[in-house]
Coordinates of C-alpha atoms in Angstrom, one line a residue:
M1 CA -16.7 -17.1 1.4
E2 CA -13.9 -16.2 -0.9
V3 CA -13.5 -17.0 -4.4
G4 CA -10.3 -16.8 -6.5
N5 CA -9.1 -13.1 -5.6
G6 CA -12.2 -11.4 -4.6
K7 CA -15.3 -12.3 -1.9
F8 CA -18.9 -12.6 -3.3
T9 CA -20.9 -9.5 -3.2
I10 CA -24.3 -9.1 -1.1
E11 CA -26.4 -9.3 -4.2
E12 CA -24.4 -12.6 -5.4
R13 CA -25.0 -14.1 -1.9
I14 CA -28.7 -13.5 -2.1
F15 CA -28.8 -15.1 -5.7
L16 CA -26.9 -18.1 -4.4
L17 CA -29.4 -18.3 -1.5
V18 CA -32.5 -17.8 -3.3
S19 CA -31.3 -20.2 -6.1
Y20 CA -30.5 -22.7 -3.4
L21 CA -33.6 -22.5 -1.7
R22 CA -35.8 -22.5 -4.9
L23 CA -33.9 -25.4 -6.6
D24 CA -33.9 -27.4 -3.6
A25 CA -29.8 -28.0 -3.4
D26 CA -29.4 -28.5 -7.3
Y27 CA -26.0 -27.4 -7.6
E28 CA -25.3 -28.0 -11.3
T29 CA -28.9 -25.8 -12.1
I30 CA -27.4 -23.3 -9.3
F31 CA -24.2 -22.7 -10.8
A32 CA -25.5 -22.4 -14.5
D33 CA -27.6 -19.7 -13.4
F34 CA -25.0 -17.8 -11.4
Q35 CA -22.7 -18.2 -14.7
A36 CA -25.6 -16.7 -16.7
C37 CA -26.2 -13.8 -14.2
F38 CA -22.8 -13.1 -13.5
P39 CA -20.7 -14.0 -16.4
N40 CA -17.4 -12.4 -15.1
R41 CA -17.6 -13.9 -12.0
P42 CA -16.2 -17.4 -10.9
V43 CA -18.4 -19.9 -10.0
P44 CA -18.5 -20.8 -6.4
S45 CA -17.9 -24.1 -4.9
R46 CA -20.5 -26.6 -3.5
R47 CA -19.1 -25.8 0.0
N48 CA -19.0 -22.4 -0.3
V49 CA -22.8 -22.4 -1.1
T50 CA -23.5 -24.7 1.7
K51 CA -21.8 -22.8 4.2
L52 CA -23.6 -19.7 3.1
Y53 CA -27.0 -21.6 3.4
N54 CA -25.9 -22.4 7.0
K55 CA -24.8 -19.0 8.0
F56 CA -28.2 -17.9 6.8
L57 CA -29.9 -20.3 9.1
R58 CA -27.7 -19.2 11.9
T59 CA -27.7 -15.7 11.8
G60 CA -30.7 -14.9 9.5
S61 CA -28.3 -12.8 7.6
V62 CA -25.6 -13.3 4.3
A63 CA -23.7 -10.2 5.3
D64 CA -20.3 -10.6 6.8
A65 CA -20.2 -10.2 10.5
A66 CA -18.3 -7.4 12.5
R67 CA -14.8 -7.7 12.7
S68 CA -13.0 -7.9 16.1
G69 CA -10.3 -5.4 17.0
R70 CA -9.7 -2.1 18.2
P71 CA -11.9 0.5 16.5
V72 CA -10.7 3.0 14.6
T73 CA -11.3 6.8 16.5
V74 CA -8.3 8.9 14.8
T75 CA -7.9 8.1 11.4
I76 CA -11.3 8.9 10.4
P77 CA -12.4 10.6 7.2
E78 CA -13.5 13.9 9.3
N79 CA -9.7 14.1 10.8
M80 CA -8.3 13.3 7.4
E81 CA -10.2 15.9 6.0
T82 CA -9.2 18.4 8.6
V83 CA -5.2 17.4 7.8
A84 CA -5.9 17.9 4.1
L85 CA -7.5 21.5 4.9
Y86 CA -4.2 22.3 6.7
L87 CA -1.8 20.8 4.5
A88 CA -3.8 23.1 1.6
E89 CA -3.1 26.3 3.8
D90 CA 0.5 25.4 4.6
G91 CA 2.3 22.7 2.8
N92 CA 5.7 23.1 4.6
Q93 CA 4.3 22.5 8.0
S94 CA 6.4 19.7 9.6
A95 CA 4.5 16.5 10.4
R96 CA 5.4 16.8 14.3
K97 CA 4.1 20.5 14.4
L98 CA 1.0 19.8 12.7
S99 CA 0.4 16.7 14.8
M100 CA 0.6 19.1 17.9
Q101 CA -1.5 21.7 16.3
L102 CA -4.5 18.9 15.7
N103 CA -3.9 17.1 18.9
I104 CA -3.1 13.7 16.6
S105 CA -0.1 11.5 17.5
V106 CA 2.7 11.6 14.9
R107 CA 2.0 8.4 14.3
S108 CA -1.8 8.8 13.2
L109 CA -1.0 11.7 11.1
R110 CA 2.0 10.0 9.1
R111 CA -0.6 7.1 8.6
M112 CA -3.2 9.5 7.7
L113 CA -0.6 11.3 4.9
K114 CA 0.3 7.8 3.8
R115 CA -3.5 7.0 2.7
M116 CA -3.5 10.5 1.3
H117 CA -0.8 9.7 -0.5
Y118 CA 1.6 12.2 0.5
K119 CA 5.3 11.7 1.4
V120 CA 6.8 12.8 4.6
Y121 CA 10.1 13.9 4.1
R122 CA 12.7 15.7 6.3
P123 CA 14.1 19.0 4.4
R124 CA 17.8 19.0 4.2
L125 CA 20.2 21.8 3.6
V126 CA 22.1 21.6 0.6
Q127 CA 24.6 23.2 -1.3
A128 CA 23.6 24.7 -4.9
L129 CA 25.8 23.9 -7.5
H130 CA 27.7 27.0 -9.0
E131 CA 28.9 27.6 -12.9
D132 CA 32.1 26.2 -12.9
D133 CA 31.2 23.3 -10.7
F134 CA 30.0 20.9 -13.7
D135 CA 33.6 21.6 -15.4
R136 CA 35.2 20.6 -12.3
R137 CA 33.1 17.5 -12.1
L138 CA 34.0 16.6 -15.9
E139 CA 37.9 17.1 -14.8
F140 CA 38.0 15.0 -12.1
G141 CA 36.2 12.1 -14.1
K142 CA 38.4 12.6 -16.8
R143 CA 41.7 12.7 -14.5
Y144 CA 40.5 9.4 -12.4
L145 CA 39.6 7.3 -15.6
G146 CA 43.3 8.1 -16.6
C147 CA 44.1 7.0 -13.0
L148 CA 42.3 3.7 -13.8
E149 CA 43.8 3.5 -17.0
E150 CA 47.4 3.3 -15.5
D151 CA 46.5 1.3 -12.3
P152 CA 43.3 -0.4 -12.0
R153 CA 43.9 -1.3 -8.3
S154 CA 43.6 2.7 -7.8
I155 CA 39.9 2.3 -7.4
I156 CA 40.8 1.0 -3.7
R157 CA 41.4 4.3 -2.4
F158 CA 37.5 4.5 -1.7
C159 CA 37.2 1.6 0.3
G160 CA 39.2 1.1 3.2
Q161 CA 38.1 -2.4 4.0
M162 CA 39.4 -3.9 1.0
R163 CA 42.8 -2.2 1.1
R164 CA 43.1 -3.9 4.8
L165 CA 42.2 -7.2 2.7
L166 CA 44.7 -6.9 0.0
N167 CA 47.8 -5.7 2.7

């Protein structure tokens, strides 16, 4: 029942079915009425209207059938709210500790955090830059550019594989 990039809404499906029954499968009139009623939506194909009618005869409904697959049990809205509350209280808690606290698997917790647009990261200890570090970096850059001007092959110092290829 797909058209273009989206699906038909239930309202559009009911409109198509009623028009199909009322107009006795006069597709040109059905499509003209559909375009007048839903001007910003693409017009369905004849095949889509026929499939909708046959689906109605078979099931008695124009709604989509229930999807198959494993039911969602952990990433339900109630658990997502609980996770959000815990994060509001202590946002610095690790995902692993939070999952143990809430009795949710780490994978499910990470999936919920992703849906809530949180970024899970591993904190790293980094060294802070001191006042004179900026001057040292500038001095190194100037010295290195001077070395490159003297010998352009000096860049190979940083790549051991390239040195092996050239020797």
